[in-house]
Amino acid sequence: MKIASWNVNSIRARLASLTRWLDAQRPDVLLLQETKVTDDDFPRDDLLRRGYSVVIAGQKSSNGVAILSQHPIRDVTVGFPEDGPGAEKRLIAASIAGLRIMSAYIPNGRDVAHPVFQQKLAWLSRLRGFLLEQRASVRLPIVIGGDFNVAREARDLWAPELFEGQVHFHPEERNRINALLNAGFMDSFRQFCDAPARYSWWDYRGPSVAKNRGLRIDYLFVDDSLAPRCTLAGIDAEPRLWEKPSDHVPVWVELDSA
DNA sequence: ATGGCACCCGGAGGGTGA
């Protein structure tokens, strides 16, 4: 079972790339972030035609998450239980093939001095609590993928000395990610690859792609209990070289059948 | 060096991303 996650930076702008990648890779499940579209305008038909069921949590202009699946989708929840009606659409969870699968788009944080940076930290803390609550209540192994907007380690950034203490590589962000993993999850990519400079995002501007100046900020975290089933994981950097790319690329994990 | 680029909305150019 192949599960992938991709911040597409607008599903409408990325529909050609998305369908090209889906047709080539045929993942069982694809988690999307930054769909940037209302539910009414989500291009469902292009995905249904390819055999994917779709559940979405969208909003106008920004944010927006979705889950695409070739298997039946059940028990969908959007956001955190305590969210008000105006909450940004950054989290969707569903039960698929005996797993609790989630797509998450963690707030960027903008700048460490900006109030939204504290909201990012709070959001990551809430996410940890939500994962524990879901594990207890749904009782299925959890796979959460998404754009976490945090590089975990120095080997996950092109210039750690430049980013240290800044947004995306601040100790408080790393602490929140580590606390989340310590709750019983593993960074699937790092089970199979120790190499530095394997990134999931490159800036649109300047020579970022040519010089491999990127960040690894997109992850698939899987329940520790899934370790024996986890056979391979990777980052597919190729779509970053296609026409009209997202600035993020898909990350993926393969799980053996239970 | 606050630029670079791409997306959004709205119908110009500012807000946001990372």
PDB file of C-alpha atoms (C1' of nucleotides) in Angstrom:
ATOM      1  CA  MET A   1       0.000   0.000   0.000  1.00  0.00           C
ATOM      2  CA  LYS A   2       1.518   3.275  -1.147  1.00  0.00           C
ATOM      3  CA  ILE A   3       0.581   6.465   0.686  1.00  0.00           C
ATOM      4  CA  ALA A   4       1.849   9.821  -0.574  1.00  0.00           C
ATOM      5  CA  SER A   5       1.576  13.446   0.497  1.00  0.00           C
ATOM      6  CA  TRP A   6       1.939  16.556  -1.653  1.00  0.00           C
ATOM      7  CA  ASN A   7       1.537  20.272  -1.048  1.00  0.00           C
ATOM      8  CA  VAL A   8       0.323  21.237  -4.514  1.00  0.00           C
ATOM      9  CA  ASN A   9       0.116  25.023  -3.959  1.00  0.00           C
ATOM     10  CA  SER A  10      -3.332  25.351  -5.572  1.00  0.00           C
ATOM     11  CA  ILE A  11      -5.000  22.242  -6.990  1.00  0.00           C
ATOM     12  CA  ARG A  12      -6.485  24.253  -9.840  1.00  0.00           C
ATOM     13  CA  ALA A  13      -3.101  25.601 -10.927  1.00  0.00           C
ATOM     14  CA  ARG A  14      -1.594  22.119 -10.479  1.00  0.00           C
ATOM     15  CA  LEU A  15      -4.252  19.882 -11.987  1.00  0.00           C
ATOM     16  CA  ALA A  16      -2.112  18.880 -14.999  1.00  0.00           C
ATOM     17  CA  SER A  17       0.884  17.998 -12.807  1.00  0.00           C
ATOM     18  CA  LEU A  18      -1.291  16.240 -10.262  1.00  0.00           C
ATOM     19  CA  THR A  19      -3.059  14.007 -12.776  1.00  0.00           C
ATOM     20  CA  ARG A  20       0.208  13.265 -14.576  1.00  0.00           C
ATOM     21  CA  TRP A  21       1.775  12.154 -11.311  1.00  0.00           C
ATOM     22  CA  LEU A  22      -1.290  10.186 -10.208  1.00  0.00           C
ATOM     23  CA  ASP A  23      -1.485   8.335 -13.520  1.00  0.00           C
ATOM     24  CA  ALA A  24       2.206   7.430 -13.341  1.00  0.00           C
ATOM     25  CA  GLN A  25       2.423   6.491  -9.656  1.00  0.00           C
ATOM     26  CA  ARG A  26      -1.110   5.300  -8.803  1.00  0.00           C
ATOM     27  CA  PRO A  27      -0.691   5.608  -5.011  1.00  0.00           C
ATOM     28  CA  ASP A  28      -3.421   3.965  -2.946  1.00  0.00           C
ATOM     29  CA  VAL A  29      -3.824   7.185  -1.006  1.00  0.00           C
ATOM     30  CA  LEU A  30      -2.690  10.744  -1.733  1.00  0.00           C
ATOM     31  CA  LEU A  31      -2.824  13.485   0.886  1.00  0.00           C
ATOM     32  CA  LEU A  32      -3.003  17.026  -0.439  1.00  0.00           C
ATOM     33  CA  GLN A  33      -2.287  20.395   1.152  1.00  0.00           C
ATOM     34  CA  GLU A  34      -2.794  23.981   0.012  1.00  0.00           C
ATOM     35  CA  THR A  35      -5.598  23.106  -2.366  1.00  0.00           C
ATOM     36  CA  LYS A  36      -6.658  26.786  -2.165  1.00  0.00           C
ATOM     37  CA  VAL A  37     -10.179  26.154  -3.377  1.00  0.00           C
ATOM     38  CA  THR A  38     -13.703  26.002  -1.991  1.00  0.00           C
ATOM     39  CA  ASP A  39     -15.329  22.575  -1.818  1.00  0.00           C
ATOM     40  CA  ASP A  40     -17.746  23.577  -4.592  1.00  0.00           C
ATOM     41  CA  ASP A  41     -14.904  24.338  -7.000  1.00  0.00           C
ATOM     42  CA  PHE A  42     -12.707  21.335  -6.141  1.00  0.00           C
ATOM     43  CA  PRO A  43     -11.988  19.365  -9.361  1.00  0.00           C
ATOM     44  CA  ARG A  44     -13.517  16.135  -8.088  1.00  0.00           C
ATOM     45  CA  ASP A  45     -14.406  14.694 -11.478  1.00  0.00           C
ATOM     46  CA  ASP A  46     -10.818  14.563 -12.742  1.00  0.00           C
ATOM     47  CA  LEU A  47      -9.979  12.395  -9.729  1.00  0.00           C
ATOM     48  CA  LEU A  48     -13.135  10.274  -9.603  1.00  0.00           C
ATOM     49  CA  ARG A  49     -12.537   9.422 -13.267  1.00  0.00           C
ATOM     50  CA  ARG A  50      -9.164   7.994 -12.204  1.00  0.00           C
ATOM     51  CA  GLY A  51     -10.696   5.797  -9.551  1.00  0.00           C
ATOM     52  CA  TYR A  52     -10.074   7.997  -6.543  1.00  0.00           C
ATOM     53  CA  SER A  53     -12.630   8.783  -3.871  1.00  0.00           C
ATOM     54  CA  VAL A  54     -12.132  12.273  -2.483  1.00  0.00           C
ATOM     55  CA  VAL A  55     -12.762  13.921   0.863  1.00  0.00           C
ATOM     56  CA  ILE A  56     -11.960  17.599   1.184  1.00  0.00           C
ATOM     57  CA  ALA A  57     -11.775  20.453   3.645  1.00  0.00           C
ATOM     58  CA  GLY A  58     -11.351  23.560   1.548  1.00  0.00           C
ATOM     59  CA  GLN A  59     -11.644  27.296   1.841  1.00  0.00           C
ATOM     60  CA  LYS A  60     -11.339  30.230  -0.525  1.00  0.00           C
ATOM     61  CA  SER A  61      -7.843  31.440  -1.553  1.00  0.00           C
ATOM     62  CA  SER A  62      -5.651  29.645   0.945  1.00  0.00           C
ATOM     63  CA  ASN A  63      -5.040  26.508   3.010  1.00  0.00           C
ATOM     64  CA  GLY A  64      -7.276  23.544   2.169  1.00  0.00           C
ATOM     65  CA  VAL A  65      -6.511  19.832   2.611  1.00  0.00           C
ATOM     66  CA  ALA A  66      -7.827  16.682   0.975  1.00  0.00           C
ATOM     67  CA  ILE A  67      -7.515  12.902   0.950  1.00  0.00           C
ATOM     68  CA  LEU A  68      -7.689  10.896  -2.298  1.00  0.00           C
ATOM     69  CA  SER A  69      -8.090   7.136  -2.006  1.00  0.00           C
ATOM     70  CA  GLN A  70      -8.572   4.096  -4.213  1.00  0.00           C
ATOM     71  CA  HIS A  71     -10.010   2.341  -1.124  1.00  0.00           C
ATOM     72  CA  PRO A  72     -13.249   3.203   0.674  1.00  0.00           C
ATOM     73  CA  ILE A  73     -13.065   6.191   3.018  1.00  0.00           C
ATOM     74  CA  ARG A  74     -14.924   6.229   6.335  1.00  0.00           C
ATOM     75  CA  ASP A  75     -15.314   8.330   9.487  1.00  0.00           C
ATOM     76  CA  VAL A  76     -14.053  11.652   8.158  1.00  0.00           C
ATOM     77  CA  THR A  77     -13.288  14.456  10.598  1.00  0.00           C
ATOM     78  CA  VAL A  78     -12.173  17.989   9.751  1.00  0.00           C
ATOM     79  CA  GLY A  79      -9.925  20.072  11.997  1.00  0.00           C
ATOM     80  CA  PHE A  80      -9.639  19.788  15.775  1.00  0.00           C
ATOM     81  CA  PRO A  81     -12.694  18.990  17.926  1.00  0.00           C
ATOM     82  CA  GLU A  82     -12.456  22.382  19.621  1.00  0.00           C
ATOM     83  CA  ASP A  83     -12.312  24.357  16.335  1.00  0.00           C
ATOM     84  CA  GLY A  84     -14.804  27.164  15.831  1.00  0.00           C
ATOM     85  CA  PRO A  85     -16.673  27.624  12.547  1.00  0.00           C
ATOM     86  CA  GLY A  86     -14.064  30.086  11.220  1.00  0.00           C
ATOM     87  CA  ALA A  87     -11.067  27.787  11.749  1.00  0.00           C
ATOM     88  CA  GLU A  88      -8.611  27.534   8.867  1.00  0.00           C
ATOM     89  CA  LYS A  89      -8.864  24.281   6.918  1.00  0.00           C
ATOM     90  CA  ARG A  90      -5.575  22.625   7.770  1.00  0.00           C
ATOM     91  CA  LEU A  91      -6.453  19.113   8.931  1.00  0.00           C
ATOM     92  CA  ILE A  92      -8.576  16.228   7.702  1.00  0.00           C
ATOM     93  CA  ALA A  93      -8.646  12.655   8.995  1.00  0.00           C
ATOM     94  CA  ALA A  94     -10.278   9.480   7.717  1.00  0.00           C
ATOM     95  CA  SER A  95     -10.221   5.714   8.180  1.00  0.00           C
ATOM     96  CA  ILE A  96      -8.936   3.845   5.125  1.00  0.00           C
ATOM     97  CA  ALA A  97      -7.898   0.176   4.828  1.00  0.00           C
ATOM     98  CA  GLY A  98      -7.516  -0.278   8.569  1.00  0.00           C
ATOM     99  CA  LEU A  99      -5.491   2.881   9.084  1.00  0.00           C
ATOM    100  CA  ARG A 100      -6.321   6.307  10.490  1.00  0.00           C
ATOM    101  CA  ILE A 101      -4.908   8.594   7.806  1.00  0.00           C
ATOM    102  CA  MET A 102      -4.530  12.366   8.112  1.00  0.00           C
ATOM    103  CA  SER A 103      -3.528  15.243   5.862  1.00  0.00           C
ATOM    104  CA  ALA A 104      -2.098  18.256   7.691  1.00  0.00           C
ATOM    105  CA  TYR A 105      -0.945  21.720   6.673  1.00  0.00           C
ATOM    106  CA  ILE A 106       0.896  23.271   9.610  1.00  0.00           C
ATOM    107  CA  PRO A 107       0.883  27.096   9.781  1.00  0.00           C
ATOM    108  CA  ASN A 108       3.960  28.692   8.240  1.00  0.00           C
ATOM    109  CA  GLY A 109       4.723  30.993  11.169  1.00  0.00           C
ATOM    110  CA  ARG A 110       5.945  33.794   8.907  1.00  0.00           C
ATOM    111  CA  ASP A 111       8.608  35.133  11.311  1.00  0.00           C
ATOM    112  CA  VAL A 112       9.646  34.172  14.834  1.00  0.00           C
ATOM    113  CA  ALA A 113       8.779  37.698  16.032  1.00  0.00           C
ATOM    114  CA  HIS A 114       5.292  37.575  14.487  1.00  0.00           C
ATOM    115  CA  PRO A 115       2.260  36.548  16.587  1.00  0.00           C
ATOM    116  CA  VAL A 116       1.419  33.783  14.114  1.00  0.00           C
ATOM    117  CA  PHE A 117       4.685  32.052  15.071  1.00  0.00           C
ATOM    118  CA  GLN A 118       3.239  31.402  18.531  1.00  0.00           C
ATOM    119  CA  GLN A 119       0.061  30.153  16.851  1.00  0.00           C
ATOM    120  CA  LYS A 120       2.184  27.730  14.845  1.00  0.00           C
ATOM    121  CA  LEU A 121       3.734  26.354  18.030  1.00  0.00           C
ATOM    122  CA  ALA A 122       0.311  26.081  19.664  1.00  0.00           C
ATOM    123  CA  TRP A 123      -1.072  24.328  16.568  1.00  0.00           C
ATOM    124  CA  LEU A 124       1.710  21.719  16.721  1.00  0.00           C
ATOM    125  CA  SER A 125       0.960  21.113  20.408  1.00  0.00           C
ATOM    126  CA  ARG A 126      -2.735  20.696  19.655  1.00  0.00           C
ATOM    127  CA  LEU A 127      -1.881  18.289  16.851  1.00  0.00           C
ATOM    128  CA  ARG A 128       0.025  16.065  19.272  1.00  0.00           C
ATOM    129  CA  GLY A 129      -2.967  16.015  21.590  1.00  0.00           C
ATOM    130  CA  PHE A 130      -5.281  15.218  18.694  1.00  0.00           C
ATOM    131  CA  LEU A 131      -3.109  12.291  17.591  1.00  0.00           C
ATOM    132  CA  LEU A 132      -3.195  10.838  21.108  1.00  0.00           C
ATOM    133  CA  GLU A 133      -6.954  11.336  21.289  1.00  0.00           C
ATOM    134  CA  GLN A 134      -7.484   9.700  17.881  1.00  0.00           C
ATOM    135  CA  ARG A 135      -5.251   6.764  18.763  1.00  0.00           C
ATOM    136  CA  ALA A 136      -7.305   6.170  21.889  1.00  0.00           C
ATOM    137  CA  SER A 137     -10.740   6.671  20.357  1.00  0.00           C
ATOM    138  CA  VAL A 138     -10.416   5.263  16.815  1.00  0.00           C
ATOM    139  CA  ARG A 139      -7.967   2.498  17.726  1.00  0.00           C
ATOM    140  CA  LEU A 140      -6.349   2.233  14.299  1.00  0.00           C
ATOM    141  CA  PRO A 141      -2.653   2.784  13.536  1.00  0.00           C
ATOM    142  CA  ILE A 142      -2.136   6.397  12.461  1.00  0.00           C
ATOM    143  CA  VAL A 143      -0.388   7.697   9.348  1.00  0.00           C
ATOM    144  CA  ILE A 144      -0.134  11.479   9.202  1.00  0.00           C
ATOM    145  CA  GLY A 145       1.352  13.230   6.210  1.00  0.00           C
ATOM    146  CA  GLY A 146       1.674  16.834   5.265  1.00  0.00           C
ATOM    147  CA  ASP A 147       3.562  20.067   5.064  1.00  0.00           C
ATOM    148  CA  PHE A 148       4.862  20.559   8.606  1.00  0.00           C
ATOM    149  CA  ASN A 149       6.788  23.741   7.773  1.00  0.00           C
ATOM    150  CA  VAL A 150       9.626  22.638  10.069  1.00  0.00           C
ATOM    151  CA  ALA A 151      12.975  21.132   9.115  1.00  0.00           C
ATOM    152  CA  ARG A 152      13.840  18.504  11.721  1.00  0.00           C
ATOM    153  CA  GLU A 153      17.637  18.445  11.575  1.00  0.00           C
ATOM    154  CA  ALA A 154      20.615  20.245  10.045  1.00  0.00           C
ATOM    155  CA  ARG A 155      20.751  17.648   7.271  1.00  0.00           C
ATOM    156  CA  ASP A 156      17.207  18.707   6.286  1.00  0.00           C
ATOM    157  CA  LEU A 157      18.198  22.256   5.206  1.00  0.00           C
ATOM    158  CA  TRP A 158      20.580  23.601   2.611  1.00  0.00           C
ATOM    159  CA  ALA A 159      21.978  26.255   5.019  1.00  0.00           C
ATOM    160  CA  PRO A 160      21.304  25.284   8.660  1.00  0.00           C
ATOM    161  CA  GLU A 161      23.568  28.048   9.991  1.00  0.00           C
ATOM    162  CA  LEU A 162      21.433  30.585   8.101  1.00  0.00           C
ATOM    163  CA  PHE A 163      18.123  29.153   9.309  1.00  0.00           C
ATOM    164  CA  GLU A 164      19.057  28.334  12.914  1.00  0.00           C
ATOM    165  CA  GLY A 165      16.687  30.187  15.226  1.00  0.00           C
ATOM    166  CA  GLN A 166      14.573  31.373  12.287  1.00  0.00           C
ATOM    167  CA  VAL A 167      11.166  30.209  11.176  1.00  0.00           C
ATOM    168  CA  HIS A 168      11.266  26.600   9.838  1.00  0.00           C
ATOM    169  CA  PHE A 169      14.333  25.772  11.982  1.00  0.00           C
ATOM    170  CA  HIS A 170      13.687  27.271  15.407  1.00  0.00           C
ATOM    171  CA  PRO A 171      14.418  25.137  18.512  1.00  0.00           C
ATOM    172  CA  GLU A 172      10.824  25.533  19.719  1.00  0.00           C
ATOM    173  CA  GLU A 173       9.502  24.200  16.406  1.00  0.00           C
ATOM    174  CA  ARG A 174      11.889  21.251  16.478  1.00  0.00           C
ATOM    175  CA  ASN A 175      10.875  20.541  20.087  1.00  0.00           C
ATOM    176  CA  ARG A 176       7.213  20.361  19.036  1.00  0.00           C
ATOM    177  CA  ILE A 177       7.984  17.968  16.170  1.00  0.00           C
ATOM    178  CA  ASN A 178      10.136  15.804  18.443  1.00  0.00           C
ATOM    179  CA  ALA A 179       7.394  15.737  21.088  1.00  0.00           C
ATOM    180  CA  LEU A 180       4.992  14.574  18.408  1.00  0.00           C
ATOM    181  CA  LEU A 181       7.338  11.793  17.252  1.00  0.00           C
ATOM    182  CA  ASN A 182       8.039  10.807  20.868  1.00  0.00           C
ATOM    183  CA  ALA A 183       4.308  10.187  21.265  1.00  0.00           C
ATOM    184  CA  GLY A 184       4.873   7.057  19.176  1.00  0.00           C
ATOM    185  CA  PHE A 185       5.565   7.934  15.551  1.00  0.00           C
ATOM    186  CA  MET A 186       8.479   7.622  13.195  1.00  0.00           C
ATOM    187  CA  ASP A 187       9.673   9.752  10.303  1.00  0.00           C
ATOM    188  CA  SER A 188       9.226   7.113   7.600  1.00  0.00           C
ATOM    189  CA  PHE A 189      11.762   8.657   5.200  1.00  0.00           C
ATOM    190  CA  ARG A 190      14.516   8.409   7.809  1.00  0.00           C
ATOM    191  CA  GLN A 191      13.913   4.681   8.277  1.00  0.00           C
ATOM    192  CA  PHE A 192      15.411   4.212   4.812  1.00  0.00           C
ATOM    193  CA  CYS A 193      17.662   7.172   4.068  1.00  0.00           C
ATOM    194  CA  ASP A 194      20.298   8.861   6.236  1.00  0.00           C
ATOM    195  CA  ALA A 195      21.590  11.114   3.487  1.00  0.00           C
ATOM    196  CA  PRO A 196      21.647  14.901   3.888  1.00  0.00           C
ATOM    197  CA  ALA A 197      20.294  17.322   1.294  1.00  0.00           C
ATOM    198  CA  ARG A 198      17.187  15.323   0.425  1.00  0.00           C
ATOM    199  CA  TYR A 199      14.564  18.046   0.208  1.00  0.00           C
ATOM    200  CA  SER A 200      10.821  18.320  -0.366  1.00  0.00           C
ATOM    201  CA  TRP A 201      10.657  22.068  -1.055  1.00  0.00           C
ATOM    202  CA  TRP A 202      12.659  24.557  -3.126  1.00  0.00           C
ATOM    203  CA  ASP A 203      12.033  28.289  -3.463  1.00  0.00           C
ATOM    204  CA  TYR A 204      10.552  29.432  -6.772  1.00  0.00           C
ATOM    205  CA  ARG A 205      13.041  32.298  -6.852  1.00  0.00           C
ATOM    206  CA  GLY A 206      16.658  32.297  -7.914  1.00  0.00           C
ATOM    207  CA  PRO A 207      18.875  29.244  -8.416  1.00  0.00           C
ATOM    208  CA  SER A 208      17.308  27.186  -5.589  1.00  0.00           C
ATOM    209  CA  VAL A 209      16.549  24.140  -7.706  1.00  0.00           C
ATOM    210  CA  ALA A 210      19.755  24.236  -9.772  1.00  0.00           C
ATOM    211  CA  LYS A 211      21.889  24.523  -6.631  1.00  0.00           C
ATOM    212  CA  ASN A 212      19.702  22.185  -4.550  1.00  0.00           C
ATOM    213  CA  ARG A 213      19.001  24.870  -1.966  1.00  0.00           C
ATOM    214  CA  GLY A 214      15.929  23.304  -0.397  1.00  0.00           C
ATOM    215  CA  LEU A 215      14.250  22.192   2.810  1.00  0.00           C
ATOM    216  CA  ARG A 216      12.804  18.876   3.933  1.00  0.00           C
ATOM    217  CA  ILE A 217       9.589  20.035   5.573  1.00  0.00           C
ATOM    218  CA  ASP A 218       7.060  17.542   4.178  1.00  0.00           C
ATOM    219  CA  TYR A 219       6.769  14.299   6.134  1.00  0.00           C
ATOM    220  CA  LEU A 220       4.899  11.043   6.458  1.00  0.00           C
ATOM    221  CA  PHE A 221       4.901  10.117  10.128  1.00  0.00           C
ATOM    222  CA  VAL A 222       3.672   6.582  10.820  1.00  0.00           C
ATOM    223  CA  ASP A 223       2.671   4.846  14.023  1.00  0.00           C
ATOM    224  CA  ASP A 224       5.561   2.962  15.650  1.00  0.00           C
ATOM    225  CA  SER A 225       3.359  -0.143  15.525  1.00  0.00           C
ATOM    226  CA  LEU A 226       3.561  -0.009  11.710  1.00  0.00           C
ATOM    227  CA  ALA A 227       7.350  -0.353  11.687  1.00  0.00           C
ATOM    228  CA  PRO A 228       7.303  -4.044  10.647  1.00  0.00           C
ATOM    229  CA  ARG A 229       5.028  -3.205   7.697  1.00  0.00           C
ATOM    230  CA  CYS A 230       7.012  -0.195   6.503  1.00  0.00           C
ATOM    231  CA  THR A 231       9.001  -1.429   3.497  1.00  0.00           C
ATOM    232  CA  LEU A 232      10.198   1.733   1.750  1.00  0.00           C
ATOM    233  CA  ALA A 233       9.832   5.511   1.753  1.00  0.00           C
ATOM    234  CA  GLY A 234      11.065   8.278  -0.464  1.00  0.00           C
ATOM    235  CA  ILE A 235      10.803  11.745  -1.946  1.00  0.00           C
ATOM    236  CA  ASP A 236       9.908  12.127  -5.618  1.00  0.00           C
ATOM    237  CA  ALA A 237      11.784  15.276  -6.639  1.00  0.00           C
ATOM    238  CA  GLU A 238      11.052  14.884 -10.342  1.00  0.00           C
ATOM    239  CA  PRO A 239       7.809  16.940 -10.501  1.00  0.00           C
ATOM    240  CA  ARG A 240       9.774  19.981  -9.306  1.00  0.00           C
ATOM    241  CA  LEU A 241      11.373  19.960 -12.799  1.00  0.00           C
ATOM    242  CA  TRP A 242       8.080  19.800 -14.703  1.00  0.00           C
ATOM    243  CA  GLU A 243       6.299  22.717 -16.314  1.00  0.00           C
ATOM    244  CA  LYS A 244       4.501  24.990 -13.849  1.00  0.00           C
ATOM    245  CA  PRO A 245       5.587  23.073 -10.728  1.00  0.00           C
ATOM    246  CA  SER A 246       4.488  23.301  -7.132  1.00  0.00           C
ATOM    247  CA  ASP A 247       7.339  24.453  -4.912  1.00  0.00           C
ATOM    248  CA  HIS A 248       6.825  21.182  -2.963  1.00  0.00           C
ATOM    249  CA  VAL A 249       7.212  17.620  -4.263  1.00  0.00           C
ATOM    250  CA  PRO A 250       5.453  14.378  -3.250  1.00  0.00           C
ATOM    251  CA  VAL A 251       6.752  12.280  -0.375  1.00  0.00           C
ATOM    252  CA  TRP A 252       5.647   8.652  -0.052  1.00  0.00           C
ATOM    253  CA  VAL A 253       5.746   5.496   2.035  1.00  0.00           C
ATOM    254  CA  GLU A 254       5.039   1.845   1.223  1.00  0.00           C
ATOM    255  CA  LEU A 255       3.281  -0.373   3.772  1.00  0.00           C
ATOM    256  CA  ASP A 256       2.913  -4.150   3.513  1.00  0.00           C
ATOM    257  CA  SER A 257      -0.562  -5.582   4.035  1.00  0.00           C
ATOM    258  CA  ALA A 258      -1.463  -6.263   7.664  1.00  0.00           C
TER     259      ALA A 258
ATOM    260  C1'  DA B   1      20.431  43.843   0.633  1.00  0.00           C
ATOM    261  C1'  DT B   2      13.173  42.457   2.213  1.00  0.00           C
ATOM    262  C1'  DG B   3      14.915  41.642  -3.995  1.00  0.00           C
ATOM    263  C1'  DG B   4      14.064  37.180  -6.692  1.00  0.00           C
ATOM    264  C1'  DC B   5       8.687  33.908  -7.974  1.00  0.00           C
ATOM    265  C1'  DA B   6       4.024  31.999  -7.881  1.00  0.00           C
ATOM    266  C1'  DC B   7      -0.341  31.788  -6.045  1.00  0.00           C
ATOM    267  C1'  DC B   8      -4.606  34.258  -4.435  1.00  0.00           C
ATOM    268  C1'  DC B   9      -8.460  37.947  -5.441  1.00  0.00           C
ATOM    269  C1'  DG B  10     -10.153  41.069  -8.550  1.00  0.00           C
ATOM    270  C1'  DG B  11      -9.621  43.619 -12.313  1.00  0.00           C
ATOM    271  C1'  DA B  12      -4.492  47.188  -9.799  1.00  0.00           C
ATOM    272  C1'  DG B  13      -1.444  45.784  -6.927  1.00  0.00           C
ATOM    273  C1'  DG B  14      -1.182  44.059  -2.217  1.00  0.00           C
ATOM    274  C1'  DG B  15      -1.226  39.657   0.902  1.00  0.00           C
ATOM    275  C1'  DT B  16       0.937  35.354   1.623  1.00  0.00           C
ATOM    276  C1'  DG B  17       4.004  31.656   1.253  1.00  0.00           C
ATOM    277  C1'  DA B  18       8.833  29.375   2.868  1.00  0.00           C
TER     278       DA B  18
END
